[in-house]
Tab-separated table of C-alpha atoms and ligand atoms in Angstrom:
chain	number	residue	atom	x	y	z
A	1	MET	CA	-7.891	42.039	-88.512
A	2	LYS	CA	-6.495	38.132	-88.971
A	3	ILE	CA	-6.990	38.205	-84.866
A	4	ALA	CA	-10.349	39.216	-85.084
A	5	HIS	CA	-11.353	36.347	-86.949
A	6	ALA	CA	-10.017	34.051	-84.743
A	7	PHE	CA	-11.199	35.715	-81.693
A	8	SER	CA	-14.631	35.102	-84.559
A	9	ILE	CA	-14.096	31.646	-84.562
A	10	TRP	CA	-12.881	31.770	-80.655
A	11	MET	CA	-16.037	32.849	-79.511
A	12	ALA	CA	-18.051	30.153	-82.367
A	13	LEU	CA	-15.988	27.821	-80.573
A	14	ALA	CA	-16.634	28.524	-76.756
A	15	ILE	CA	-20.607	29.483	-77.593
A	16	GLY	CA	-20.832	25.987	-79.347
A	17	LEU	CA	-19.548	24.269	-76.004
A	18	ALA	CA	-21.735	26.379	-73.897
A	19	ALA	CA	-24.784	24.916	-76.110
A	20	SER	CA	-23.195	21.552	-75.669
A	21	GLY	CA	-22.542	22.139	-71.975
A	22	ALA	CA	-26.636	22.620	-71.285
A	23	SER	CA	-28.097	19.635	-70.490
A	24	ALA	CA	-30.831	17.321	-73.030
A	25	ALA	CA	-33.771	18.910	-70.216
A	26	ASP	CA	-32.707	22.269	-70.879
A	27	ASP	CA	-32.911	21.078	-74.789
A	28	VAL	CA	-36.405	19.843	-74.041
A	29	GLU	CA	-37.331	22.957	-72.575
A	30	ASN	CA	-36.732	25.367	-75.230
A	31	GLY	CA	-37.882	22.946	-77.588
A	32	LYS	CA	-40.524	23.354	-75.666
A	33	LYS	CA	-41.179	26.806	-77.056
A	34	ILE	CA	-39.857	26.654	-80.275
A	35	ALA	CA	-41.977	24.552	-81.164
A	36	LYS	CA	-45.320	27.280	-81.182
A	37	LYS	CA	-44.358	28.123	-84.202
A	38	CYS	CA	-46.140	24.778	-85.149
A	39	THR	CA	-48.595	24.396	-83.466
A	40	ALA	CA	-50.405	27.668	-85.187
A	41	CYS	CA	-50.293	24.551	-87.839
A	42	HIS	CA	-50.172	21.444	-85.727
A	43	THR	CA	-51.545	19.576	-82.665
A	44	LEU	CA	-48.209	18.347	-80.796
A	45	ASN	CA	-50.497	15.706	-78.071
A	46	LYS	CA	-51.980	11.936	-78.920
A	47	GLY	CA	-54.955	11.689	-80.385
A	48	GLY	CA	-55.172	15.252	-81.371
A	49	LYS	CA	-57.248	16.956	-84.460
A	50	ASN	CA	-55.227	17.819	-87.888
A	51	ARG	CA	-55.152	21.563	-88.236
A	52	LEU	CA	-54.500	22.804	-91.158
A	53	GLY	CA	-51.413	20.391	-91.085
A	54	PRO	CA	-51.525	16.939	-88.787
A	55	ASN	CA	-51.006	15.360	-86.267
A	56	LEU	CA	-47.014	15.363	-85.178
A	57	PHE	CA	-47.762	12.717	-81.817
A	58	GLY	CA	-44.945	10.256	-83.237
A	59	VAL	CA	-44.012	11.323	-86.127
A	60	LEU	CA	-40.008	10.026	-85.102
A	61	GLY	CA	-39.786	7.338	-87.454
A	62	LYS	CA	-43.420	7.043	-88.985
A	63	PRO	CA	-42.667	7.114	-92.867
A	64	ALA	CA	-43.674	10.079	-94.323
A	65	GLY	CA	-47.703	10.542	-94.857
A	66	HIS	CA	-48.994	7.850	-91.726
A	67	VAL	CA	-52.057	10.136	-90.353
A	68	LYS	CA	-55.304	8.008	-92.091
A	69	ASP	CA	-56.934	11.204	-91.282
A	70	TYR	CA	-55.512	14.224	-92.704
A	71	LYS	CA	-54.613	15.163	-96.852
A	72	TYR	CA	-50.726	15.419	-97.810
A	73	SER	CA	-49.455	16.520	-100.773
A	74	LYS	CA	-49.335	14.320	-102.691
A	75	ALA	CA	-45.778	15.060	-103.285
A	76	LEU	CA	-45.342	14.545	-99.258
A	77	LEU	CA	-46.741	11.196	-99.965
A	78	ASP	CA	-44.617	9.649	-103.018
A	79	SER	CA	-41.022	11.278	-100.957
A	80	GLY	CA	-40.652	8.024	-99.759
A	81	ILE	CA	-39.427	9.550	-96.255
A	82	VAL	CA	-39.441	8.394	-92.976
A	83	TRP	CA	-38.617	10.683	-90.507
A	84	ASP	CA	-35.600	9.850	-89.234
A	85	GLU	CA	-33.091	13.587	-87.404
A	86	ALA	CA	-31.539	13.585	-90.148
A	87	ASN	CA	-34.756	14.376	-92.412
A	88	PHE	CA	-36.584	15.826	-90.090
A	89	MET	CA	-34.053	18.132	-89.998
A	90	ALA	CA	-33.386	19.292	-93.259
A	91	PHE	CA	-37.282	19.940	-93.594
A	92	ILE	CA	-37.179	22.016	-90.627
A	93	ASP	CA	-34.900	23.713	-91.871
A	94	ASN	CA	-36.378	24.299	-95.477
A	95	PRO	CA	-39.979	22.415	-95.908
A	96	LYS	CA	-39.719	22.987	-99.782
A	97	LYS	CA	-36.451	22.020	-100.495
A	98	THR	CA	-36.284	19.385	-99.012
A	99	ILE	CA	-39.299	17.947	-100.099
A	100	LYS	CA	-40.440	19.528	-103.930
A	101	GLY	CA	-44.306	20.380	-103.515
A	102	THR	CA	-45.470	19.926	-99.772
A	103	LYS	CA	-47.742	21.817	-98.798
A	104	MET	CA	-45.992	22.928	-95.470
A	105	SER	CA	-45.188	26.717	-95.686
A	106	PHE	CA	-43.407	27.346	-93.440
A	107	ALA	CA	-40.970	29.137	-94.380
A	108	GLY	CA	-38.524	27.416	-92.229
A	109	ILE	CA	-36.001	27.259	-88.736
A	110	LYS	CA	-32.563	28.441	-89.987
A	111	LYS	CA	-30.241	28.516	-85.991
A	112	PRO	CA	-29.157	24.718	-86.255
A	113	ALA	CA	-29.278	24.736	-81.827
A	114	GLN	CA	-33.252	26.054	-82.336
A	115	ARG	CA	-33.907	22.998	-84.417
A	116	ALA	CA	-31.184	20.502	-82.948
A	117	GLU	CA	-33.161	21.623	-79.712
A	118	LEU	CA	-36.322	21.289	-81.705
A	119	LEU	CA	-35.199	18.138	-82.456
A	120	ALA	CA	-34.491	17.125	-78.570
A	121	TYR	CA	-38.332	18.008	-77.582
A	122	PHE	CA	-40.486	16.236	-80.839
A	123	LYS	CA	-38.008	12.855	-79.538
A	124	THR	CA	-40.388	12.739	-75.878
A	125	LEU	CA	-43.665	13.083	-78.428
A	126	THR	CA	-43.863	9.384	-77.770
A	127	ASP	CA	-45.343	7.234	-76.019
A	128	ALA	CA	-41.953	4.974	-74.864
A	129	ALA	CA	-40.564	7.686	-73.620
A	130	ALA	CA	-43.200	7.574	-71.054
A	131	PRO	CA	-41.575	4.864	-68.448
A	132	LYS	CA	-38.449	6.848	-68.399
A	133	GLU	CA	-40.272	9.287	-66.045
A	134	THR	CA	-39.131	7.183	-63.697
A	135	ALA	CA	-35.540	7.279	-62.990
A	136	GLY	CA	-34.303	3.138	-61.191
A	137	ASN	CA	-32.084	3.350	-58.577
A	138	ALA	CA	-29.726	-0.656	-58.963
A	139	GLU	CA	-29.316	-0.308	-55.742
A	140	ASP	CA	-32.909	-0.394	-55.035
A	141	GLY	CA	-33.300	-2.984	-57.762
A	142	LEU	CA	-30.927	-5.924	-55.914
A	143	VAL	CA	-33.135	-5.579	-52.907
A	144	ALA	CA	-35.947	-5.641	-55.339
A	145	ALA	CA	-35.408	-8.210	-57.651
A	146	LYS	CA	-34.348	-10.699	-53.822
A	147	LYS	CA	-38.002	-9.680	-53.077
A	148	HIS	CA	-39.699	-10.717	-56.827
A	149	CYS	CA	-37.537	-12.945	-59.015
A	150	ILE	CA	-34.676	-14.901	-57.349
A	151	VAL	CA	-37.920	-17.804	-56.288
A	152	CYS	CA	-37.456	-18.507	-59.723
A	153	HIS	CA	-33.496	-16.242	-61.671
A	154	SER	CA	-30.527	-16.739	-61.117
A	155	PHE	CA	-28.660	-13.330	-61.991
A	156	GLU	CA	-24.938	-14.273	-61.055
A	157	LYS	CA	-22.739	-15.229	-65.052
A	158	GLY	CA	-23.546	-19.582	-65.513
A	159	GLY	CA	-25.870	-18.762	-62.606
A	160	ARG	CA	-28.999	-22.216	-62.340
A	161	VAL	CA	-31.514	-22.088	-63.401
A	162	VAL	CA	-34.052	-22.304	-60.644
A	163	PHE	CA	-37.478	-22.190	-62.831
A	164	GLY	CA	-36.408	-19.109	-65.047
A	165	PRO	CA	-33.138	-19.073	-66.991
A	166	THR	CA	-30.607	-16.654	-65.259
A	167	LEU	CA	-31.117	-12.886	-65.752
A	168	PHE	CA	-27.306	-12.197	-65.960
A	169	ASP	CA	-26.581	-9.670	-68.911
A	170	ILE	CA	-29.918	-10.084	-70.549
A	171	TYR	CA	-30.557	-6.362	-71.284
A	172	GLY	CA	-30.086	-6.007	-74.604
A	173	LYS	CA	-29.994	-8.761	-75.851
A	174	PRO	CA	-32.765	-11.365	-77.919
A	175	ALA	CA	-35.466	-12.990	-76.134
A	176	ALA	CA	-34.610	-17.018	-75.368
A	177	SER	CA	-30.739	-16.248	-76.273
A	178	ILE	CA	-29.866	-18.098	-72.283
A	179	PRO	CA	-27.598	-21.365	-73.740
A	180	GLY	CA	-29.043	-24.637	-72.198
A	181	TYR	CA	-32.685	-23.130	-70.956
A	182	GLU	CA	-35.458	-24.785	-72.451
A	183	TYR	CA	-38.113	-22.102	-73.390
A	184	SER	CA	-41.689	-21.266	-74.330
A	185	THR	CA	-42.104	-21.929	-78.394
A	186	ALA	CA	-43.719	-18.416	-77.137
A	187	MET	CA	-40.393	-16.745	-75.912
A	188	LYS	CA	-38.396	-17.991	-78.568
A	189	ASN	CA	-41.264	-17.389	-81.343
A	190	SER	CA	-41.225	-13.208	-79.695
A	191	GLY	CA	-39.068	-12.047	-82.301
A	192	LEU	CA	-38.110	-9.584	-78.391
A	193	THR	CA	-34.669	-7.868	-78.336
A	194	TRP	CA	-35.031	-7.210	-74.465
A	195	ASN	CA	-34.999	-2.970	-74.306
A	196	ASP	CA	-36.422	-0.117	-72.569
A	197	LYS	CA	-40.286	-0.860	-73.450
A	198	ASN	CA	-40.836	-3.940	-73.657
A	199	LEU	CA	-38.652	-4.945	-70.410
A	200	LEU	CA	-40.981	-3.347	-68.559
A	201	GLU	CA	-44.419	-4.028	-70.092
A	202	PHE	CA	-43.475	-7.601	-69.220
A	203	LEU	CA	-42.733	-7.281	-65.453
A	204	SER	CA	-45.668	-5.661	-65.480
A	205	ASN	CA	-47.500	-8.069	-66.324
A	206	PRO	CA	-46.026	-11.725	-68.263
A	207	GLY	CA	-48.840	-13.060	-69.362
A	208	ARG	CA	-50.714	-10.664	-70.898
A	209	PHE	CA	-47.569	-9.019	-73.038
A	210	LEU	CA	-46.056	-12.779	-74.262
A	211	PRO	CA	-49.293	-15.669	-74.315
A	212	GLY	CA	-47.953	-18.741	-73.592
A	213	THR	CA	-45.222	-18.192	-71.409
A	214	THR	CA	-44.251	-19.824	-68.974
A	215	ALA	CA	-42.485	-16.942	-66.941
A	216	ARG	CA	-45.996	-17.760	-64.630
A	217	PHE	CA	-45.261	-14.436	-62.398
A	218	PRO	CA	-48.292	-12.691	-61.594
A	219	GLY	CA	-46.619	-9.134	-62.183
A	220	LEU	CA	-45.110	-5.887	-61.026
A	221	LYS	CA	-47.465	-3.564	-60.076
A	222	SER	CA	-44.993	-0.296	-59.066
A	223	ALA	CA	-43.889	1.843	-61.746
A	224	GLN	CA	-40.604	2.789	-59.497
A	225	GLU	CA	-39.939	-1.648	-58.402
A	226	LYS	CA	-39.434	-2.158	-62.279
A	227	ALA	CA	-38.265	1.089	-62.441
A	228	ASP	CA	-35.080	-0.041	-60.319
A	229	ILE	CA	-35.821	-3.937	-61.304
A	230	LEU	CA	-34.779	-2.630	-65.014
A	231	ALA	CA	-31.437	0.025	-63.122
A	232	TYR	CA	-30.168	-3.510	-62.609
A	233	LEU	CA	-30.948	-5.796	-64.825
A	234	LYS	CA	-28.390	-3.068	-66.833
A	235	THR	CA	-25.387	-3.722	-64.275
A	236	LEU	CA	-25.386	-7.613	-64.386
A	237	LYS	CA	-22.311	-7.337	-67.573
B	301	HEC	C1	-48.178	27.096	-91.833
B	301	HEC	C2	-48.839	25.870	-90.890
B	301	HEC	C3	-47.911	25.679	-90.737
B	301	HEC	C4	-47.072	25.126	-90.133
B	301	HEC	C5	-46.596	27.096	-88.840
B	301	HEC	C6	-46.118	24.620	-89.956
B	301	HEC	N1	-46.531	22.927	-90.450
B	301	HEC	FE1	-45.658	20.666	-91.122
B	301	HEC	N2	-47.138	21.074	-92.595
B	301	HEC	C7	-48.132	21.810	-91.950
B	301	HEC	C8	-48.410	21.092	-93.457
B	301	HEC	C9	-49.476	21.628	-94.588
B	301	HEC	C10	-48.020	20.079	-94.013
B	301	HEC	C11	-48.800	18.412	-94.483
B	301	HEC	C12	-47.576	19.106	-96.241
B	301	HEC	C13	-47.891	17.898	-97.445
B	301	HEC	O1	-48.743	17.248	-97.640
B	301	HEC	O2	-46.994	18.818	-97.814
B	301	HEC	C14	-47.100	19.318	-92.869
B	301	HEC	C15	-46.127	18.555	-92.472
B	301	HEC	C16	-45.466	18.533	-91.440
B	301	HEC	C17	-44.549	17.055	-91.091
B	301	HEC	C18	-44.486	15.938	-92.077
B	301	HEC	C19	-45.702	15.232	-91.289
B	301	HEC	C20	-45.888	13.771	-91.445
B	301	HEC	O3	-47.523	13.274	-90.684
B	301	HEC	O4	-45.713	12.980	-92.229
B	301	HEC	C21	-43.967	16.951	-90.780
B	301	HEC	C22	-43.270	16.895	-89.770
B	301	HEC	C23	-44.441	18.606	-89.783
B	301	HEC	N3	-45.007	19.011	-91.466
B	301	HEC	C24	-43.392	19.362	-88.108
B	301	HEC	C25	-43.557	20.855	-88.214
B	301	HEC	C26	-42.434	21.265	-87.674
B	301	HEC	C27	-42.271	21.002	-86.374
B	301	HEC	C28	-42.897	22.652	-87.096
B	301	HEC	C29	-42.767	23.753	-86.679
B	301	HEC	C30	-41.465	23.920	-86.828
B	301	HEC	C31	-44.210	22.692	-88.567
B	301	HEC	N4	-44.221	21.480	-89.214
B	301	HEC	C32	-44.741	23.860	-88.745
B	301	HEC	C33	-48.173	23.398	-92.456
B	301	HEC	C34	-46.793	23.442	-91.601
B	302	HEC	C1	-42.944	-17.509	-61.013
B	302	HEC	C2	-41.330	-17.921	-61.807
B	302	HEC	C3	-40.969	-16.597	-61.656
B	302	HEC	C4	-41.167	-15.060	-61.130
B	302	HEC	C5	-40.668	-14.856	-59.770
B	302	HEC	C6	-40.703	-13.858	-61.709
B	302	HEC	N1	-39.870	-15.178	-63.362
B	302	HEC	FE1	-38.846	-14.547	-65.253
B	302	HEC	N2	-39.534	-15.766	-66.197
B	302	HEC	C7	-40.152	-17.012	-65.404
B	302	HEC	C8	-39.450	-18.838	-65.933
B	302	HEC	C9	-40.257	-20.201	-66.684
B	302	HEC	C10	-39.206	-17.551	-67.496
B	302	HEC	C11	-38.939	-18.534	-69.404
B	302	HEC	C12	-40.620	-17.630	-69.328
B	302	HEC	C13	-40.344	-18.448	-71.231
B	302	HEC	O1	-39.998	-19.109	-72.008
B	302	HEC	O2	-41.297	-18.707	-71.566
B	302	HEC	C14	-38.984	-16.236	-67.740
B	302	HEC	C15	-38.278	-15.703	-68.111
B	302	HEC	C16	-37.966	-13.942	-68.450
B	302	HEC	C17	-37.339	-13.258	-68.670
B	302	HEC	C18	-36.849	-13.680	-70.034
B	302	HEC	C19	-35.287	-14.009	-70.293
B	302	HEC	C20	-34.720	-14.021	-71.218
B	302	HEC	O3	-33.709	-15.086	-71.677
B	302	HEC	O4	-35.321	-14.189	-72.994
B	302	HEC	C21	-37.429	-11.937	-67.846
B	302	HEC	C22	-36.586	-11.053	-68.579
B	302	HEC	C23	-37.209	-12.315	-66.875
B	302	HEC	N3	-37.745	-13.923	-66.849
B	302	HEC	C24	-37.319	-11.357	-65.408
B	302	HEC	C25	-37.633	-11.282	-64.413
B	302	HEC	C26	-37.281	-10.872	-63.858
B	302	HEC	C27	-36.787	-8.824	-63.314
B	302	HEC	C28	-38.178	-10.848	-62.005
B	302	HEC	C29	-38.077	-10.477	-60.667
B	302	HEC	C30	-39.437	-8.686	-61.346
B	302	HEC	C31	-39.366	-12.473	-62.732
B	302	HEC	N4	-38.607	-12.711	-63.690
B	302	HEC	C32	-39.978	-13.270	-61.642
B	302	HEC	C33	-40.763	-16.863	-64.691
B	302	HEC	C34	-40.025	-15.674	-63.424
């Protein structure tokens, strides 16, 4: 009995490890299959129409009930939920228990591993995820930065001001945070924290992304060059 018990724990661990060893891409693929359980009532594409349930593109991070032209239950609208990983997982496990009175009639997905895969897939249903498709290479990024940025920027810690500030350790920092550099008002007031999404947009066309910026640089067209430069900027720590 004891041995059988120990064995079953060992099996559970082994299965757990195997599951966590699966690649993120596999999770997304599996999650996409599991999502077939949802598409009876939900469209998942951007701008998709409502079925029995609302369109679910980009639902993570949004407040419950954000789809304008869908008639939600009062229970869901009053839930005060913002869809994060934890409450999404709870809702998918047991909708009626998570939001008493919801009109989503769905038994729930009982296997935690399946819910995790579904979550991985739902995380890809956003606009922000799209640029990640182009993987950047930091070495190519250095070459591209020398070509496109070095006329105005240095890249070293405490590097000199050329026309723009040094770009050392800019990633993850608030915009306009290099001491001693005279930024435009637009940059100072932008409230940005440099991340993948806004750096890629800024590099595509600074003037359009942030009207009033003094970064007079037409922008980069090549998605690959942008991704490479982004990867390079991340190494400057
Ligand atoms: C039988 C139809 C049905 C199925 C199947 C179904 N749903 Fe729903 N879902 C609904 C309905 C109806 C609502 C609106 C609930 C309300 O207003 O109370 C909803 C609402 C939701 C919401 C809240 C959306 C928002 O804008 O706040 C999420 C998230 C959700 N469903 C996820 C899922 C996922 C993930 C699956 C698949 C695992 C799924 N649903 C399967 C009918 C369904
Ligand atoms: C023609 C000169 C010029 C070129 C070329 C240029 N920049 Fe800039 N950049 C600037 C100026 C000037 C600023 C300050 C903008 C402001 O204050 O509005 C700036 C600001 C920035 C910022 C924000 C810095 C901060 O501290 O918030 C980033 C990021 C940036 N540039 C990246 C790049 C990258 C990457 C390239 C090459 C692909 C590049 N820039 C090319 C002039 C340039």
